[in-house]
Tab-separated table of C-alpha atoms (C1' of nucleotides) in Angstrom:
chain	number	residue	atom	x	y	z
A	7	UNK	CA	115.739	123.468	108.290
A	8	UNK	CA	116.377	119.744	108.275
A	9	UNK	CA	114.007	119.402	105.361
A	10	UNK	CA	116.420	120.300	102.620
A	11	UNK	CA	119.712	118.715	103.484
A	12	UNK	CA	121.703	117.162	100.689
A	13	UNK	CA	121.958	113.883	102.541
A	14	UNK	CA	118.246	113.864	103.157
A	15	UNK	CA	117.370	114.456	99.530
A	16	UNK	CA	119.721	111.745	98.407
A	17	UNK	CA	118.096	109.301	100.788
A	18	UNK	CA	114.635	110.173	99.507
A	19	UNK	CA	115.556	109.641	95.874
A	20	UNK	CA	117.359	106.420	96.713
A	21	UNK	CA	114.341	105.208	98.644
A	22	UNK	CA	112.096	105.883	95.652
A	23	UNK	CA	114.398	103.956	93.331
A	24	UNK	CA	114.683	101.020	95.700
A	25	UNK	CA	110.989	100.905	96.596
A	26	UNK	CA	109.864	100.717	92.972
A	27	UNK	CA	111.879	97.493	92.706
A	28	UNK	CA	111.738	95.866	96.136
A	29	UNK	CA	108.693	97.411	97.783
A	30	UNK	CA	108.449	98.990	101.214
A	31	UNK	CA	109.201	95.932	103.306
A	32	UNK	CA	112.031	94.967	100.977
A	33	UNK	CA	113.715	98.337	101.306
A	34	UNK	CA	115.466	98.803	104.635
A	35	UNK	CA	117.263	101.820	105.989
A	36	UNK	CA	120.439	99.854	105.461
A	37	UNK	CA	119.789	99.648	101.728
A	38	UNK	CA	118.861	103.305	101.474
A	39	UNK	CA	122.020	104.390	103.268
A	40	UNK	CA	124.178	102.126	101.140
A	41	UNK	CA	122.547	103.244	97.887
A	42	UNK	CA	122.624	106.945	98.653
A	43	UNK	CA	126.037	107.054	100.229
A	44	UNK	CA	124.496	109.094	102.998
A	45	UNK	CA	125.938	108.975	106.498
A	46	UNK	CA	124.558	106.115	108.530
A	47	UNK	CA	124.000	107.992	111.704
A	48	UNK	CA	121.784	110.666	110.287
A	49	UNK	CA	118.701	108.592	109.661
A	50	UNK	CA	116.984	109.407	112.914
A	51	UNK	CA	118.006	113.023	112.580
A	52	UNK	CA	116.631	113.561	109.094
A	53	UNK	CA	113.606	111.339	109.454
A	54	UNK	CA	112.260	111.692	112.979
A	55	UNK	CA	109.035	110.184	111.675
A	56	UNK	CA	110.932	107.001	110.834
A	57	UNK	CA	110.287	104.899	107.802
A	58	UNK	CA	106.813	106.299	107.295
A	59	UNK	CA	108.314	109.722	106.717
A	60	UNK	CA	110.955	108.402	104.352
A	61	UNK	CA	108.461	106.453	102.252
A	62	UNK	CA	105.940	109.311	102.156
A	63	UNK	CA	108.579	111.677	100.886
A	64	UNK	CA	109.779	109.141	98.330
A	65	UNK	CA	106.251	108.779	96.948
A	66	UNK	CA	105.771	112.540	96.761
A	67	UNK	CA	109.141	113.039	95.108
A	68	UNK	CA	108.647	110.354	92.480
A	69	UNK	CA	105.030	111.358	91.942
A	70	UNK	CA	105.955	114.989	91.380
A	71	UNK	CA	108.403	114.093	88.645
A	72	UNK	CA	105.775	112.133	86.760
A	73	UNK	CA	103.169	114.834	87.390
A	74	UNK	CA	105.364	117.506	85.830
A	75	UNK	CA	106.028	115.364	82.748
A	76	UNK	CA	102.350	114.565	82.249
A	77	UNK	CA	101.293	118.175	82.754
A	78	UNK	CA	103.830	119.394	80.224
A	79	UNK	CA	102.724	116.840	77.621
A	80	UNK	CA	99.049	117.637	78.199
A	81	UNK	CA	99.629	121.366	77.848
A	82	UNK	CA	101.395	121.018	74.537
A	83	UNK	CA	99.194	118.360	72.952
A	84	UNK	CA	96.133	116.208	73.401
A	85	UNK	CA	95.356	113.601	76.026
A	86	UNK	CA	96.800	111.033	73.664
A	87	UNK	CA	100.150	112.739	74.027
A	88	UNK	CA	99.841	112.721	77.789
A	89	UNK	CA	99.074	108.997	77.802
A	90	UNK	CA	101.994	108.328	75.500
A	91	UNK	CA	104.247	110.288	77.845
A	92	UNK	CA	103.256	108.395	80.973
A	93	UNK	CA	103.553	105.048	79.250
A	94	UNK	CA	106.934	105.981	77.798
A	95	UNK	CA	108.281	106.885	81.231
A	96	UNK	CA	107.314	103.555	82.711
A	97	UNK	CA	108.221	101.482	79.668
A	98	UNK	CA	111.663	102.990	79.930
A	99	UNK	CA	111.997	102.158	83.604
A	100	UNK	CA	110.955	98.575	82.889
A	101	UNK	CA	113.499	98.016	80.170
A	102	UNK	CA	116.232	99.892	82.017
A	103	UNK	CA	115.921	97.528	84.971
A	104	UNK	CA	115.142	94.231	83.234
A	105	UNK	CA	111.537	94.532	84.424
A	106	UNK	CA	112.446	94.918	88.068
A	107	UNK	CA	111.113	98.445	88.464
A	108	UNK	CA	107.417	99.218	88.638
A	109	UNK	CA	105.786	102.459	89.677
A	110	UNK	CA	106.837	103.511	93.185
A	111	UNK	CA	103.488	105.175	93.721
A	112	UNK	CA	101.553	102.050	92.811
A	113	UNK	CA	103.811	99.902	94.928
A	114	UNK	CA	103.198	102.032	98.003
A	115	UNK	CA	99.515	102.274	97.145
A	116	UNK	CA	99.247	98.516	97.518
A	117	UNK	CA	101.731	97.750	100.231
A	118	UNK	CA	101.026	100.793	102.365
A	119	UNK	CA	97.277	101.188	101.987
A	120	UNK	CA	96.645	100.464	105.670
A	121	UNK	CA	98.908	103.297	106.780
A	122	UNK	CA	96.953	106.584	106.682
A	123	UNK	CA	100.012	108.738	106.008
A	124	UNK	CA	101.152	106.578	103.104
A	125	UNK	CA	97.660	106.301	101.717
A	126	UNK	CA	97.337	110.078	101.812
A	127	UNK	CA	100.628	110.517	99.979
A	128	UNK	CA	99.659	108.119	97.188
A	129	UNK	CA	96.146	109.557	96.930
A	130	UNK	CA	97.577	113.020	96.455
A	131	UNK	CA	99.668	111.833	93.511
A	132	UNK	CA	96.795	109.966	91.889
A	133	UNK	CA	94.568	113.020	92.386
A	134	UNK	CA	97.125	115.212	90.640
A	135	UNK	CA	97.296	112.840	87.683
A	136	UNK	CA	93.504	112.600	87.504
A	137	UNK	CA	93.152	116.378	87.533
A	138	UNK	CA	95.596	116.827	84.663
A	139	UNK	CA	93.983	114.145	82.522
A	140	UNK	CA	90.492	115.417	83.309
A	141	UNK	CA	91.359	118.929	82.233
A	142	UNK	CA	93.021	117.642	79.081
A	143	UNK	CA	90.091	115.420	78.169
A	144	UNK	CA	87.662	118.282	78.645
A	145	UNK	CA	89.768	120.395	76.328
A	146	UNK	CA	89.666	117.571	73.791
A	147	UNK	CA	85.890	117.848	73.807
A	148	UNK	CA	84.783	115.187	76.266
A	149	UNK	CA	81.962	115.861	78.661
A	150	UNK	CA	82.827	116.014	82.360
A	151	UNK	CA	81.289	112.687	83.257
A	152	UNK	CA	83.072	110.857	80.476
A	153	UNK	CA	86.320	112.719	81.168
A	154	UNK	CA	86.286	111.553	84.780
A	155	UNK	CA	85.739	107.963	83.683
A	156	UNK	CA	88.513	108.060	81.147
A	157	UNK	CA	90.984	109.647	83.544
A	158	UNK	CA	90.426	106.927	86.128
A	159	UNK	CA	90.510	104.220	83.480
A	160	UNK	CA	93.767	105.479	82.035
A	161	UNK	CA	95.602	105.586	85.346
A	162	UNK	CA	94.189	102.235	86.395
A	163	UNK	CA	95.124	100.670	83.060
A	164	UNK	CA	98.689	101.911	83.153
A	165	UNK	CA	99.269	100.893	86.771
A	166	UNK	CA	97.784	97.456	86.177
A	167	UNK	CA	99.713	96.991	82.952
A	168	UNK	CA	102.945	97.750	84.787
A	169	UNK	CA	102.145	94.977	87.219
A	170	UNK	CA	101.506	92.532	84.387
A	171	UNK	CA	104.606	93.590	82.491
A	172	UNK	CA	106.805	92.745	85.458
A	173	UNK	CA	105.182	89.345	85.798
A	174	UNK	CA	105.521	88.632	82.070
A	175	UNK	CA	108.980	90.180	81.885
A	176	UNK	CA	107.761	91.864	78.747
A	177	UNK	CA	106.405	95.269	77.766
A	178	UNK	CA	103.606	93.659	75.745
A	179	UNK	CA	100.860	94.124	78.363
A	180	UNK	CA	101.836	97.786	78.628
A	181	UNK	CA	101.913	98.173	74.851
A	182	UNK	CA	98.499	96.555	74.518
A	183	UNK	CA	97.005	98.683	77.260
A	184	UNK	CA	98.442	101.821	75.718
A	185	UNK	CA	96.779	101.018	72.402
A	186	UNK	CA	93.434	100.437	74.089
A	187	UNK	CA	93.744	103.687	76.018
A	188	UNK	CA	94.797	105.720	72.995
A	189	UNK	CA	91.716	104.469	71.181
A	190	UNK	CA	89.518	105.333	74.146
A	191	UNK	CA	90.695	108.900	74.730
A	192	UNK	CA	90.688	109.861	71.056
A	193	UNK	CA	88.672	112.993	70.477
A	194	UNK	CA	84.922	112.304	70.535
A	195	UNK	CA	82.572	112.788	67.620
B	2	UNK	CA	99.843	62.643	100.666
B	3	UNK	CA	100.600	65.784	102.657
B	4	UNK	CA	99.162	67.866	99.878
B	5	UNK	CA	95.529	67.552	100.764
B	6	UNK	CA	95.317	67.693	104.510
B	7	UNK	CA	92.495	69.665	106.055
B	8	UNK	CA	94.880	71.740	108.116
B	9	UNK	CA	96.943	72.510	105.050
B	10	UNK	CA	93.980	73.637	102.990
B	11	UNK	CA	92.760	75.855	105.779
B	12	UNK	CA	96.169	77.490	105.996
B	13	UNK	CA	96.240	78.123	102.245
B	14	UNK	CA	92.839	79.769	102.188
B	15	UNK	CA	93.683	81.820	105.267
B	16	UNK	CA	96.930	82.905	103.670
B	17	UNK	CA	95.068	84.069	100.572
B	18	UNK	CA	92.605	86.083	102.647
B	19	UNK	CA	95.334	87.672	104.737
B	20	UNK	CA	97.664	88.386	101.826
B	21	UNK	CA	95.021	90.242	99.841
B	22	UNK	CA	94.810	92.669	102.780
B	23	UNK	CA	98.283	92.819	104.295
B	24	UNK	CA	100.587	91.612	101.541
B	25	UNK	CA	103.252	88.929	101.720
B	26	UNK	CA	105.574	90.602	104.190
B	27	UNK	CA	102.647	91.632	106.338
B	28	UNK	CA	101.350	88.093	106.600
B	29	UNK	CA	103.407	85.925	108.934
B	30	UNK	CA	103.034	82.264	109.735
B	31	UNK	CA	101.757	83.379	113.121
B	32	UNK	CA	98.849	85.175	111.501
B	33	UNK	CA	98.058	82.292	109.188
B	34	UNK	CA	98.035	79.795	112.041
B	35	UNK	CA	95.888	82.069	114.191
B	36	UNK	CA	93.420	82.799	111.388
B	37	UNK	CA	93.081	79.222	110.206
B	38	UNK	CA	92.989	77.629	113.633
B	39	UNK	CA	95.454	75.100	112.280
B	40	UNK	CA	97.909	73.388	114.613
B	41	UNK	CA	100.992	75.484	115.175
B	42	UNK	CA	103.467	72.719	114.853
B	43	UNK	CA	102.445	71.580	111.430
B	44	UNK	CA	103.818	74.463	109.406
B	45	UNK	CA	107.117	72.863	108.555
B	46	UNK	CA	105.416	69.569	107.938
B	47	UNK	CA	102.829	70.838	105.484
B	48	UNK	CA	105.014	73.450	103.832
B	49	UNK	CA	108.542	72.122	103.561
B	50	UNK	CA	109.140	74.806	100.954
B	51	UNK	CA	108.482	77.456	103.609
B	52	UNK	CA	106.643	80.670	102.978
B	53	UNK	CA	107.284	80.539	99.246
B	54	UNK	CA	105.259	77.343	99.035
B	55	UNK	CA	102.453	78.746	101.168
B	56	UNK	CA	102.171	81.937	99.125
B	57	UNK	CA	102.385	80.112	95.784
B	58	UNK	CA	99.551	77.844	96.794
B	59	UNK	CA	97.500	80.759	98.074
B	60	UNK	CA	97.857	82.528	94.723
B	61	UNK	CA	96.895	79.425	92.794
B	62	UNK	CA	93.935	78.739	95.040
B	63	UNK	CA	92.556	82.275	94.886
B	64	UNK	CA	93.317	82.523	91.181
B	65	UNK	CA	91.506	79.287	90.406
B	66	UNK	CA	88.328	80.503	92.076
B	67	UNK	CA	88.288	83.657	89.984
B	68	UNK	CA	89.214	81.703	86.860
B	69	UNK	CA	86.242	79.381	87.272
B	70	UNK	CA	83.855	82.290	87.773
B	71	UNK	CA	85.135	84.132	84.716
B	72	UNK	CA	85.067	81.030	82.541
B	73	UNK	CA	81.503	80.278	83.526
B	74	UNK	CA	80.359	83.819	82.775
B	75	UNK	CA	82.165	83.853	79.439
B	76	UNK	CA	80.651	80.525	78.392
B	77	UNK	CA	77.123	81.675	79.079
B	78	UNK	CA	77.338	85.193	77.724
B	79	UNK	CA	79.570	87.738	76.031
B	80	UNK	CA	82.862	89.216	77.147
B	81	UNK	CA	80.877	92.024	78.690
B	82	UNK	CA	79.361	89.505	81.065
B	83	UNK	CA	82.777	88.140	81.922
B	84	UNK	CA	84.085	91.624	82.710
B	85	UNK	CA	81.025	92.349	84.821
B	86	UNK	CA	81.626	89.123	86.716
B	87	UNK	CA	85.267	89.847	87.532
B	88	UNK	CA	84.512	93.386	88.578
B	89	UNK	CA	81.606	92.249	90.742
B	90	UNK	CA	83.814	89.766	92.575
B	91	UNK	CA	86.365	92.397	93.467
B	92	UNK	CA	83.884	95.163	94.161
B	93	UNK	CA	82.290	92.833	96.649
B	94	UNK	CA	85.594	92.053	98.356
B	95	UNK	CA	86.339	95.781	98.627
B	96	UNK	CA	83.053	96.658	100.267
B	97	UNK	CA	83.052	93.579	102.472
B	98	UNK	CA	86.374	94.600	103.998
B	99	UNK	CA	86.042	98.398	104.080
B	100	UNK	CA	88.488	98.603	101.164
B	101	UNK	CA	91.191	96.613	102.890
B	102	UNK	CA	91.176	93.684	100.474
B	103	UNK	CA	92.663	93.911	97.006
B	104	UNK	CA	93.371	91.068	94.623
B	105	UNK	CA	95.727	88.504	96.181
B	106	UNK	CA	97.142	87.701	92.761
B	107	UNK	CA	97.954	91.312	92.024
B	108	UNK	CA	99.444	91.802	95.455
B	109	UNK	CA	101.807	88.885	95.000
B	110	UNK	CA	102.518	89.970	91.440
B	111	UNK	CA	103.942	93.206	92.780
B	112	UNK	CA	105.489	92.185	96.050
B	113	UNK	CA	106.852	88.831	94.874
B	114	UNK	CA	107.976	89.633	91.348
B	115	UNK	CA	111.627	88.992	92.164
B	116	UNK	CA	110.902	85.458	93.362
B	117	UNK	CA	110.765	83.112	90.343
B	118	UNK	CA	108.340	80.677	91.978
B	119	UNK	CA	105.912	83.415	92.960
B	120	UNK	CA	106.230	85.103	89.611
B	121	UNK	CA	105.449	81.815	87.886
B	122	UNK	CA	102.371	81.281	90.053
B	123	UNK	CA	100.981	84.740	89.303
B	124	UNK	CA	101.824	84.490	85.617
B	125	UNK	CA	99.902	81.251	85.381
B	126	UNK	CA	96.781	82.892	86.788
B	127	UNK	CA	97.044	85.917	84.516
B	128	UNK	CA	97.598	83.604	81.554
B	129	UNK	CA	94.442	81.684	82.414
B	130	UNK	CA	92.408	84.867	82.597
B	131	UNK	CA	93.895	86.127	79.333
B	132	UNK	CA	93.067	82.875	77.564
B	133	UNK	CA	89.446	82.954	78.664
B	134	UNK	CA	88.946	86.581	77.665
B	135	UNK	CA	90.746	86.064	74.363
B	136	UNK	CA	88.515	83.150	73.426
B	137	UNK	CA	85.430	85.070	74.444
B	138	UNK	CA	86.431	88.157	72.476
B	139	UNK	CA	87.090	86.058	69.388
B	140	UNK	CA	83.661	84.546	69.728
B	141	UNK	CA	82.233	88.067	69.963
B	142	UNK	CA	83.727	88.792	66.565
B	143	UNK	CA	87.027	90.484	67.367
B	144	UNK	CA	90.111	89.685	65.352
B	145	UNK	CA	92.922	87.906	67.150
B	146	UNK	CA	95.217	90.899	67.368
B	147	UNK	CA	92.527	93.128	68.820
B	148	UNK	CA	91.315	90.365	71.127
B	149	UNK	CA	94.766	90.007	72.615
B	150	UNK	CA	94.989	93.736	73.221
B	151	UNK	CA	91.610	93.924	74.854
B	152	UNK	CA	92.261	90.938	77.099
B	153	UNK	CA	95.454	92.491	78.441
B	154	UNK	CA	93.825	95.885	78.779
B	155	UNK	CA	90.878	94.491	80.701
B	156	UNK	CA	92.976	92.619	83.241
B	157	UNK	CA	95.345	95.559	83.626
B	158	UNK	CA	92.473	97.981	84.062
B	159	UNK	CA	90.748	95.921	86.709
B	160	UNK	CA	93.928	95.283	88.690
B	161	UNK	CA	94.922	98.937	88.545
B	162	UNK	CA	91.436	100.081	89.453
B	163	UNK	CA	91.506	97.874	92.515
B	164	UNK	CA	94.684	99.578	93.621
B	165	UNK	CA	93.122	103.011	93.171
B	166	UNK	CA	89.906	101.999	94.901
B	167	UNK	CA	91.808	101.027	98.022
B	168	UNK	CA	93.658	104.325	98.035
B	169	UNK	CA	90.454	106.307	97.501
B	170	UNK	CA	88.459	104.116	99.859
B	171	UNK	CA	85.773	104.149	97.219
B	172	UNK	CA	84.594	101.874	94.414
B	173	UNK	CA	84.406	104.793	92.004
B	174	UNK	CA	87.707	104.096	90.207
B	175	UNK	CA	86.580	100.501	89.723
B	176	UNK	CA	83.143	101.599	88.511
B	177	UNK	CA	84.679	104.039	86.057
B	178	UNK	CA	87.136	101.483	84.750
B	179	UNK	CA	84.375	98.936	84.325
B	180	UNK	CA	82.388	101.375	82.195
B	181	UNK	CA	85.392	102.104	80.004
B	182	UNK	CA	86.097	98.409	79.591
B	183	UNK	CA	82.491	97.501	78.813
B	184	UNK	CA	82.522	100.096	76.064
B	185	UNK	CA	85.796	98.773	74.706
B	186	UNK	CA	84.887	95.084	74.508
B	187	UNK	CA	81.448	95.684	73.023
B	188	UNK	CA	80.967	93.662	69.867
B	189	UNK	CA	82.754	95.251	66.899
B	190	UNK	CA	81.056	96.499	63.766
C	6	DG	C1'	100.993	64.476	113.074
C	7	DT	C1'	101.180	67.716	116.355
C	8	DC	C1'	103.369	70.482	119.566
C	9	DT	C1'	106.834	73.442	122.341
C	10	DA	C1'	110.974	75.600	122.489
C	11	DT	C1'	114.470	77.750	120.400
C	12	DA	C1'	117.921	79.173	117.065
C	13	DC	C1'	119.084	82.656	113.922
C	14	DG	C1'	118.856	86.712	111.312
C	15	DA	C1'	116.964	91.236	110.001
C	16	DA	C1'	114.400	95.062	110.784
C	17	DG	C1'	113.402	99.683	112.945
C	18	DA	C1'	114.050	102.555	116.833
C	19	DT	C1'	116.994	104.686	120.367
C	20	DA	C1'	120.686	106.365	123.456
C	21	DG	C1'	124.911	108.390	124.171
C	22	DA	C1'	129.846	109.435	122.629
C	23	DC	C1'	132.349	112.444	119.542
D	29	DG	C1'	125.501	116.305	112.494
D	30	DT	C1'	127.353	112.133	112.583
D	31	DC	C1'	128.448	107.727	114.318
D	32	DT	C1'	128.480	103.296	116.907
D	33	DA	C1'	126.289	100.200	119.759
D	34	DT	C1'	122.403	98.230	121.476
D	35	DC	C1'	117.434	97.253	122.446
D	36	DT	C1'	113.435	95.178	121.100
D	37	DT	C1'	110.499	93.050	118.067
D	38	DC	C1'	109.335	89.967	114.707
D	39	DG	C1'	110.142	86.945	110.983
D	40	DT	C1'	111.357	82.039	109.315
D	41	DA	C1'	113.359	77.694	110.115
D	42	DT	C1'	114.496	73.683	112.902
D	43	DA	C1'	115.116	70.150	116.556
D	44	DG	C1'	113.257	67.089	119.574
D	45	DA	C1'	109.409	65.562	122.887
D	46	DC	C1'	104.855	63.504	122.888
DNA sequence: GTCTATACGAAGATAGAC
DNA sequence: GTCTATCTTCGTATAGAC
C-alpha cells in the first residue's frame, strides 16, 4: 500500500504549501523533497503518475481540510458563520505568509485547467464547498434557485478576493468581499 | 523608438491571448513568435527586459481594452450596466475558446504575484477598474465606504467566477455571480 | 532589424546500483 | 525503498552573421 507512506504524505502536504505560494510550474520535485525532508529517490516510487499525481493529491488534501472546517461551521451556525470561517482561514494564510499564499485549489484551478486530472480534482473540491453552502442556505430559508446562486457567488467572491489581496498586499479586498457576501447571504425576508 | 514596432505589438497581443489560456509558464517565446508570425530574431531586440517585459506589456494591453469598455458602459449607464459589460466580455471569451481562456490579468495576478514588476502591472489594472466602479457607484447614490466595498466585491466575484467557469466548463458560475452582483449594486434606498 | 545558432540552466522522467 | 546518475526536453538569454 504505497498510498499511505509517511514520506508520501509529507510530500503531499509540502506540495500543497508550496503550490499555494509558487504555483504548479514554480513548484518542482526538488522543492517538495527539500521542504518535506523526504528521501530524494522515492519520488518515482510514491508517485508513479508523476507530477500530475502529486498535484492532484495536494489539491484533494488541502481541499478536504477546508471542506471539513466549512462543514463544521455550517452545521453549528448559519451560512454567515460558514462564510466567516472560510474567509478567516484564508485571511490567516495571507497574513502568515506576507501575502504570498493564496488558495492552492484556486491556483491549480487556473494553472492546471487544461489537464483533465487536475481539473477533476479542483472541481471535486469546489463541488463539495458548493454542496455545503447550498444546504446551509436552504436551511436559512433561501429557495433552491437563490441558494445555488449565492453558493457560487460566495466561492467565486472569496477566490477572486484572495487573488486581489495578494496583488494589493493587503487583506482589504478580502475584507470588503466578506462584508458584501455576509450581507447577501443574510436570512431572507 | 522600439516601443511601437508592428512586430512588437503583434507579439504583445499574442502573448496576452496565449497567457489567458496557458498561463505565464505555459507561454514560451516560441509560442508567441509562432502565434504572432513575428520574426524570430527580434525577441531580444524588442524586449530587452525579457519575458517580464513581454508579460507586463501583455497585461497592460489586455487590461486597457477592458478598462475602456467598462468606462464607456459606466459613463452611459449605471453600475449595473458596467457589470453586465465586464461579464459579457469574459463570458464571450469563455465560450469562444471552449472555456480555455480566463482573464489574462487574473492569471498573471496569481502566477506572477512574486514578481514586483508583474504585480505592479496587474495592480494598476485592478486599480483602474476599481476607480471606474467606485465613481459609478457614487453616482448611483452609494456612500463612499459602501462604494469601495462593492467595487472590490464585484471585481473579486467576476475574477473568481471565471476561475470556476473554466473548472466547470460552463458559464453557470459566472451567470450566478453576475446575478448576485447585479442585485448588490442596484441603487440604494 | 532580422536571423541562425548556441549557450546555459532547470525541469521531469528513468534506469540501475545498493 | 532508497539513492545517484543520466536522459531528454524545454525554457530564456546571447553572440555574431547578414
